[in-house]
């Protein structure tokens, strides 16, 4: 039997139980930092040292963090399903948990990018990018992050993958940031959809949506059992 395609769309809440702060919860990162000072191209032009420091701190935290049980349960789904993760997260915890197909919409903290050629992307082994660190063309390196106001190069690919989903699971995103938040609207009406998040959502207009009001770990424990029965009745 052909494996069913599960698309998992994750946000910051996916990694919350690994100790990585979300952005918009109380105590979240955007309470501590101003987006326009650390996460836009203008911020980079005005104060690259501050922007580098902000992302260096994020990288340090990610390197110290471990995948949680929810990342592991998502990876385990691969045993029986064709699983595509589409994540807004810049961490590599899905990959470290064993997920093979992971599309990052907002970049990857463990990579740097040339400031003269966006196709020049390099893996990072250390936590720090410093002023003076350069690409092979001699230009300053920046974090490989999609900042606010920048295009989301992987969005078309994400839409294509989402249109093919037999099951769509959203985990730990406030669905506040576009275009990523549009993905849930791209899923076909008849496709079963699940949303795992401790927060309240008003998404009654979305067809075939089951809301599991729980953390990523608790929600995935419940859902991974259900999924097997749904896909292989
Ligand atoms: N398990 C699951 N969900 C959780 C948990 C948890 N343990 N803790 C919090 N959440 C939920 C919150 O209820 C909220 O709905 O995670 C969501 C986090 O929302 P945001 O902080 O807005 O994060 P996200 O949706 O991923 O943000 C999107 O915004 O700042 C940018 O580029 C950044 O990719 C990010 C984008």
mmCIF file of C-alpha atoms and ligand atoms in Angstrom:
data_model
loop_
_atom_site.group_PDB
_atom_site.id
_atom_site.type_symbol
_atom_site.label_atom_id
_atom_site.label_comp_id
_atom_site.label_asym_id
_atom_site.label_seq_id
_atom_site.Cartn_x
_atom_site.Cartn_y
_atom_site.Cartn_z
ATOM 1 C CA UNK A 1 0.000 0.000 0.000
ATOM 2 C CA UNK A 2 1.279 3.489 -0.876
ATOM 3 C CA UNK A 3 2.188 5.426 2.237
ATOM 4 C CA UNK A 4 -0.068 8.345 3.132
ATOM 5 C CA UNK A 5 1.532 11.750 3.142
ATOM 6 C CA UNK A 6 1.508 13.569 6.467
ATOM 7 C CA UNK A 7 2.525 17.217 6.481
ATOM 8 C CA UNK A 8 3.570 18.546 9.894
ATOM 9 C CA UNK A 9 3.602 22.341 10.101
ATOM 10 C CA UNK A 10 5.462 23.450 13.210
ATOM 11 C CA UNK A 11 6.162 26.698 15.035
ATOM 12 C CA UNK A 12 8.004 27.847 18.127
ATOM 13 C CA UNK A 13 5.695 25.873 20.476
ATOM 14 C CA UNK A 14 7.159 22.662 19.031
ATOM 15 C CA UNK A 15 10.507 23.451 20.650
ATOM 16 C CA UNK A 16 9.140 25.100 23.827
ATOM 17 C CA UNK A 17 9.481 21.860 25.797
ATOM 18 C CA UNK A 18 13.132 21.726 24.698
ATOM 19 C CA UNK A 19 13.622 24.998 26.585
ATOM 20 C CA UNK A 20 13.599 27.324 23.571
ATOM 21 C CA UNK A 21 11.486 30.448 24.074
ATOM 22 C CA UNK A 22 8.531 31.154 21.813
ATOM 23 C CA UNK A 23 8.054 34.649 20.390
ATOM 24 C CA UNK A 24 4.572 35.866 21.308
ATOM 25 C CA UNK A 25 3.687 34.060 24.553
ATOM 26 C CA UNK A 26 4.035 35.987 27.787
ATOM 27 C CA UNK A 27 7.782 35.984 28.499
ATOM 28 C CA UNK A 28 8.392 35.361 24.783
ATOM 29 C CA UNK A 29 11.322 36.775 22.828
ATOM 30 C CA UNK A 30 9.406 39.678 21.293
ATOM 31 C CA UNK A 31 8.705 41.020 24.791
ATOM 32 C CA UNK A 32 12.437 41.191 25.476
ATOM 33 C CA UNK A 33 13.642 42.381 22.055
ATOM 34 C CA UNK A 34 12.196 44.726 19.444
ATOM 35 C CA UNK A 35 11.660 43.073 16.067
ATOM 36 C CA UNK A 36 12.741 46.243 14.261
ATOM 37 C CA UNK A 37 16.050 46.286 16.166
ATOM 38 C CA UNK A 38 17.124 42.677 15.606
ATOM 39 C CA UNK A 39 15.079 40.938 12.917
ATOM 40 C CA UNK A 40 14.855 43.169 9.843
ATOM 41 C CA UNK A 41 17.262 44.080 7.069
ATOM 42 C CA UNK A 42 17.198 47.707 8.296
ATOM 43 C CA UNK A 43 18.324 46.525 11.723
ATOM 44 C CA UNK A 44 21.231 44.708 10.076
ATOM 45 C CA UNK A 45 22.256 47.878 8.210
ATOM 46 C CA UNK A 46 21.971 50.019 11.346
ATOM 47 C CA UNK A 47 23.586 47.752 13.895
ATOM 48 C CA UNK A 48 24.988 44.482 12.552
ATOM 49 C CA UNK A 49 26.828 43.776 15.823
ATOM 50 C CA UNK A 50 23.538 43.784 17.755
ATOM 51 C CA UNK A 51 21.835 41.567 15.174
ATOM 52 C CA UNK A 52 24.737 39.112 15.168
ATOM 53 C CA UNK A 53 24.708 39.013 18.949
ATOM 54 C CA UNK A 54 20.951 38.348 19.057
ATOM 55 C CA UNK A 55 21.298 35.373 16.697
ATOM 56 C CA UNK A 56 24.536 34.167 18.318
ATOM 57 C CA UNK A 57 22.589 33.865 21.568
ATOM 58 C CA UNK A 58 19.796 31.976 19.774
ATOM 59 C CA UNK A 59 22.403 29.623 18.252
ATOM 60 C CA UNK A 60 24.029 28.991 21.617
ATOM 61 C CA UNK A 61 20.646 28.021 23.098
ATOM 62 C CA UNK A 62 19.815 25.736 20.186
ATOM 63 C CA UNK A 63 23.182 23.976 20.482
ATOM 64 C CA UNK A 64 22.522 23.352 24.172
ATOM 65 C CA UNK A 65 18.928 22.143 23.586
ATOM 66 C CA UNK A 66 17.804 18.611 22.810
ATOM 67 C CA UNK A 67 14.838 17.424 20.746
ATOM 68 C CA UNK A 68 11.807 16.722 22.939
ATOM 69 C CA UNK A 69 9.394 13.793 22.836
ATOM 70 C CA UNK A 70 7.164 15.618 20.318
ATOM 71 C CA UNK A 71 10.041 15.948 17.831
ATOM 72 C CA UNK A 72 10.735 12.244 18.381
ATOM 73 C CA UNK A 73 7.097 11.236 17.839
ATOM 74 C CA UNK A 74 6.967 13.252 14.611
ATOM 75 C CA UNK A 75 10.109 11.442 13.416
ATOM 76 C CA UNK A 76 8.621 8.069 14.435
ATOM 77 C CA UNK A 77 5.644 8.649 12.135
ATOM 78 C CA UNK A 78 8.099 7.998 9.295
ATOM 79 C CA UNK A 79 7.995 4.294 10.125
ATOM 80 C CA UNK A 80 4.493 4.055 8.711
ATOM 81 C CA UNK A 81 3.918 7.271 6.763
ATOM 82 C CA UNK A 82 5.542 9.591 4.269
ATOM 83 C CA UNK A 83 6.228 12.546 6.556
ATOM 84 C CA UNK A 84 7.103 16.044 5.394
ATOM 85 C CA UNK A 85 7.903 18.603 8.073
ATOM 86 C CA UNK A 86 7.456 22.265 7.171
ATOM 87 C CA UNK A 87 8.776 24.363 10.015
ATOM 88 C CA UNK A 88 8.922 28.042 10.847
ATOM 89 C CA UNK A 89 11.595 27.171 13.392
ATOM 90 C CA UNK A 90 15.209 28.027 12.780
ATOM 91 C CA UNK A 91 16.471 25.300 15.121
ATOM 92 C CA UNK A 92 17.577 21.859 13.923
ATOM 93 C CA UNK A 93 15.666 19.815 16.491
ATOM 94 C CA UNK A 94 13.413 18.069 13.931
ATOM 95 C CA UNK A 95 16.519 16.888 12.073
ATOM 96 C CA UNK A 96 18.289 15.838 15.275
ATOM 97 C CA UNK A 97 15.218 13.810 16.269
ATOM 98 C CA UNK A 98 15.527 11.941 12.967
ATOM 99 C CA UNK A 99 13.049 13.632 10.609
ATOM 100 C CA UNK A 100 14.392 13.181 7.080
ATOM 101 C CA UNK A 101 12.298 15.673 5.121
ATOM 102 C CA UNK A 102 12.365 19.099 6.765
ATOM 103 C CA UNK A 103 11.666 22.355 4.935
ATOM 104 C CA UNK A 104 12.634 25.502 6.861
ATOM 105 C CA UNK A 105 10.525 28.515 5.932
ATOM 106 C CA UNK A 106 12.358 31.091 8.044
ATOM 107 C CA UNK A 107 15.954 29.934 7.668
ATOM 108 C CA UNK A 108 18.323 27.880 9.788
ATOM 109 C CA UNK A 109 20.304 29.161 12.746
ATOM 110 C CA UNK A 110 23.083 26.605 12.211
ATOM 111 C CA UNK A 111 23.946 28.163 8.835
ATOM 112 C CA UNK A 112 25.408 31.467 7.682
ATOM 113 C CA UNK A 113 24.738 33.291 4.441
ATOM 114 C CA UNK A 114 26.783 35.605 2.258
ATOM 115 C CA UNK A 115 25.643 39.234 2.106
ATOM 116 C CA UNK A 116 26.541 39.494 -1.594
ATOM 117 C CA UNK A 117 25.109 36.217 -2.888
ATOM 118 C CA UNK A 118 22.138 34.685 -1.072
ATOM 119 C CA UNK A 119 22.915 31.288 -2.620
ATOM 120 C CA UNK A 120 26.182 31.064 -0.697
ATOM 121 C CA UNK A 121 25.110 29.286 2.488
ATOM 122 C CA UNK A 122 27.510 27.616 4.920
ATOM 123 C CA UNK A 123 26.997 25.193 7.808
ATOM 124 C CA UNK A 124 28.139 26.542 11.181
ATOM 125 C CA UNK A 125 29.926 24.367 13.707
ATOM 126 C CA UNK A 126 30.371 27.107 16.312
ATOM 127 C CA UNK A 127 27.885 29.350 18.069
ATOM 128 C CA UNK A 128 29.285 32.672 16.883
ATOM 129 C CA UNK A 129 29.272 34.702 13.673
ATOM 130 C CA UNK A 130 31.549 37.706 14.195
ATOM 131 C CA UNK A 131 31.934 40.999 12.373
ATOM 132 C CA UNK A 132 34.770 40.278 9.937
ATOM 133 C CA UNK A 133 33.698 36.670 9.226
ATOM 134 C CA UNK A 134 33.433 36.519 5.453
ATOM 135 C CA UNK A 135 32.164 34.330 2.610
ATOM 136 C CA UNK A 136 34.377 33.099 -0.239
ATOM 137 C CA UNK A 137 33.762 36.417 -2.032
ATOM 138 C CA UNK A 138 35.127 38.347 0.921
ATOM 139 C CA UNK A 139 31.751 39.757 2.040
ATOM 140 C CA UNK A 140 30.460 39.777 5.619
ATOM 141 C CA UNK A 141 28.441 36.726 6.653
ATOM 142 C CA UNK A 142 24.954 37.162 8.110
ATOM 143 C CA UNK A 143 22.750 34.592 9.851
ATOM 144 C CA UNK A 144 20.797 32.432 7.387
ATOM 145 C CA UNK A 145 17.482 33.791 8.601
ATOM 146 C CA UNK A 146 14.463 35.173 6.769
ATOM 147 C CA UNK A 147 13.916 38.533 8.433
ATOM 148 C CA UNK A 148 10.635 40.423 8.658
ATOM 149 C CA UNK A 149 9.991 42.149 5.348
ATOM 150 C CA UNK A 150 12.120 39.680 3.366
ATOM 151 C CA UNK A 151 10.735 37.236 0.831
ATOM 152 C CA UNK A 152 10.167 33.637 1.970
ATOM 153 C CA UNK A 153 11.983 31.704 -0.774
ATOM 154 C CA UNK A 154 10.650 28.273 0.265
ATOM 155 C CA UNK A 155 6.985 29.324 0.345
ATOM 156 C CA UNK A 156 6.082 28.027 -3.125
ATOM 157 C CA UNK A 157 7.619 24.653 -2.309
ATOM 158 C CA UNK A 158 5.707 24.607 1.009
ATOM 159 C CA UNK A 159 2.406 25.291 -0.786
ATOM 160 C CA UNK A 160 3.098 22.521 -3.284
ATOM 161 C CA UNK A 161 3.850 20.018 -0.493
ATOM 162 C CA UNK A 162 0.805 21.101 1.511
ATOM 163 C CA UNK A 163 -1.521 20.644 -1.463
ATOM 164 C CA UNK A 164 -0.400 16.993 -1.616
ATOM 165 C CA UNK A 165 -1.106 16.281 2.078
ATOM 166 C CA UNK A 166 -3.376 13.371 3.062
ATOM 167 C CA UNK A 167 -3.199 14.546 6.689
ATOM 168 C CA UNK A 168 -2.089 17.979 7.934
ATOM 169 C CA UNK A 169 -0.878 18.612 11.485
ATOM 170 C CA UNK A 170 -0.173 22.077 12.889
ATOM 171 C CA UNK A 171 1.869 22.174 16.094
ATOM 172 C CA UNK A 172 2.722 25.171 18.290
ATOM 173 C CA UNK A 173 2.268 28.194 16.082
ATOM 174 C CA UNK A 174 0.216 31.312 16.790
ATOM 175 C CA UNK A 175 -0.566 31.518 13.035
ATOM 176 C CA UNK A 176 0.291 35.208 13.199
ATOM 177 C CA UNK A 177 3.068 35.455 10.659
ATOM 178 C CA UNK A 178 2.334 35.476 6.941
ATOM 179 C CA UNK A 179 2.787 34.039 4.395
ATOM 180 C CA UNK A 180 3.543 30.916 6.514
ATOM 181 C CA UNK A 181 0.207 31.117 8.360
ATOM 182 C CA UNK A 182 -1.595 30.742 5.035
ATOM 183 C CA UNK A 183 -0.569 27.104 4.702
ATOM 184 C CA UNK A 184 -3.477 25.793 6.760
ATOM 185 C CA UNK A 185 -5.804 27.412 4.181
ATOM 186 C CA UNK A 186 -4.075 25.648 1.311
ATOM 187 C CA UNK A 187 -4.907 22.152 2.600
ATOM 188 C CA UNK A 188 -7.744 20.536 0.689
ATOM 189 C CA UNK A 189 -11.150 20.621 2.422
ATOM 190 C CA UNK A 190 -11.572 16.848 2.707
ATOM 191 C CA UNK A 191 -8.131 16.328 4.294
ATOM 192 C CA UNK A 192 -8.148 15.628 8.052
ATOM 193 C CA UNK A 193 -6.402 18.452 9.903
ATOM 194 C CA UNK A 194 -5.157 18.549 13.481
ATOM 195 C CA UNK A 195 -3.998 21.502 15.508
ATOM 196 C CA UNK A 196 -1.975 20.950 18.683
ATOM 197 C CA UNK A 197 -1.535 24.042 20.868
ATOM 198 C CA UNK A 198 -2.369 24.969 24.471
ATOM 199 C CA UNK A 199 -3.856 28.264 23.264
ATOM 200 C CA UNK A 200 -7.431 29.018 22.072
ATOM 201 C CA UNK A 201 -8.020 29.368 18.324
ATOM 202 C CA UNK A 202 -11.102 30.461 16.471
ATOM 203 C CA UNK A 203 -10.825 28.341 13.353
ATOM 204 C CA UNK A 204 -14.347 26.873 13.183
ATOM 205 C CA UNK A 205 -14.545 27.771 9.490
ATOM 206 C CA UNK A 206 -11.759 25.324 8.598
ATOM 207 C CA UNK A 207 -13.206 22.019 7.390
ATOM 208 C CA UNK A 208 -12.243 18.727 9.059
ATOM 209 C CA UNK A 209 -10.162 20.361 11.786
ATOM 210 C CA UNK A 210 -9.643 18.665 15.159
ATOM 211 C CA UNK A 211 -8.138 20.898 17.826
ATOM 212 C CA UNK A 212 -6.061 19.188 20.515
ATOM 213 C CA UNK A 213 -5.621 21.768 23.255
ATOM 214 C CA UNK A 214 -2.355 20.529 24.701
ATOM 215 C CA UNK A 215 1.381 21.021 24.587
ATOM 216 C CA UNK A 216 3.326 19.552 21.691
ATOM 217 C CA UNK A 217 4.467 16.553 23.732
ATOM 218 C CA UNK A 218 1.061 15.723 25.231
ATOM 219 C CA UNK A 219 -0.720 16.369 21.941
ATOM 220 C CA UNK A 220 1.629 14.232 19.878
ATOM 221 C CA UNK A 221 1.265 11.359 22.372
ATOM 222 C CA UNK A 222 -2.492 11.399 21.768
ATOM 223 C CA UNK A 223 -2.307 12.004 18.037
ATOM 224 C CA UNK A 224 0.339 9.472 17.062
ATOM 225 C CA UNK A 225 -1.927 6.659 18.338
ATOM 226 C CA UNK A 226 -4.969 8.059 16.516
ATOM 227 C CA UNK A 227 -3.097 8.557 13.273
ATOM 228 C CA UNK A 228 -2.182 4.980 12.819
ATOM 229 C CA UNK A 229 -5.850 4.006 13.022
ATOM 230 C CA UNK A 230 -6.965 6.866 10.774
ATOM 231 C CA UNK A 231 -4.564 6.049 7.994
ATOM 232 C CA UNK A 232 -4.634 2.245 8.302
ATOM 233 C CA UNK A 233 -8.192 1.460 9.533
HETATM 234 N N1 LIG B 1 3.509 23.131 22.983
HETATM 235 C C1 LIG B 1 2.821 23.547 21.893
HETATM 236 N N2 LIG B 1 2.552 24.835 21.643
HETATM 237 C C2 LIG B 1 2.996 25.747 22.512
HETATM 238 C C3 LIG B 1 3.716 25.399 23.681
HETATM 239 C C4 LIG B 1 3.974 24.022 23.895
HETATM 240 N N3 LIG B 1 4.649 23.579 24.967
HETATM 241 N N4 LIG B 1 4.020 26.535 24.337
HETATM 242 C C5 LIG B 1 3.506 27.556 23.624
HETATM 243 N N5 LIG B 1 2.896 27.078 22.523
HETATM 244 C C6 LIG B 1 2.208 27.794 21.434
HETATM 245 C C7 LIG B 1 1.608 29.124 21.813
HETATM 246 O O1 LIG B 1 0.311 28.926 22.377
HETATM 247 C C8 LIG B 1 1.550 29.826 20.460
HETATM 248 O O2 LIG B 1 0.360 29.533 19.765
HETATM 249 O O3 LIG B 1 3.183 28.095 20.447
HETATM 250 C C9 LIG B 1 2.743 29.229 19.714
HETATM 251 C C10 LIG B 1 3.930 30.144 19.573
HETATM 252 O O4 LIG B 1 3.592 31.239 18.770
HETATM 253 P P1 LIG B 1 4.702 32.302 18.342
HETATM 254 O O5 LIG B 1 5.529 32.664 19.507
HETATM 255 O O6 LIG B 1 4.002 33.377 17.612
HETATM 256 O O7 LIG B 1 5.644 31.444 17.346
HETATM 257 P P2 LIG B 1 5.440 31.116 15.809
HETATM 258 O O8 LIG B 1 4.000 30.986 15.472
HETATM 259 O O9 LIG B 1 6.338 29.981 15.490
HETATM 260 O O10 LIG B 1 6.015 32.435 15.139
HETATM 261 C C11 LIG B 1 6.109 32.524 13.757
HETATM 262 O O11 LIG B 1 7.315 34.574 13.952
HETATM 263 O O12 LIG B 1 8.916 35.870 14.990
HETATM 264 C C12 LIG B 1 8.657 35.067 13.924
HETATM 265 O O13 LIG B 1 10.170 34.069 12.521
HETATM 266 C C13 LIG B 1 9.575 33.898 13.769
HETATM 267 O O14 LIG B 1 9.094 31.709 12.883
HETATM 268 C C14 LIG B 1 8.654 32.709 13.789
HETATM 269 C C15 LIG B 1 7.330 33.302 13.361
#
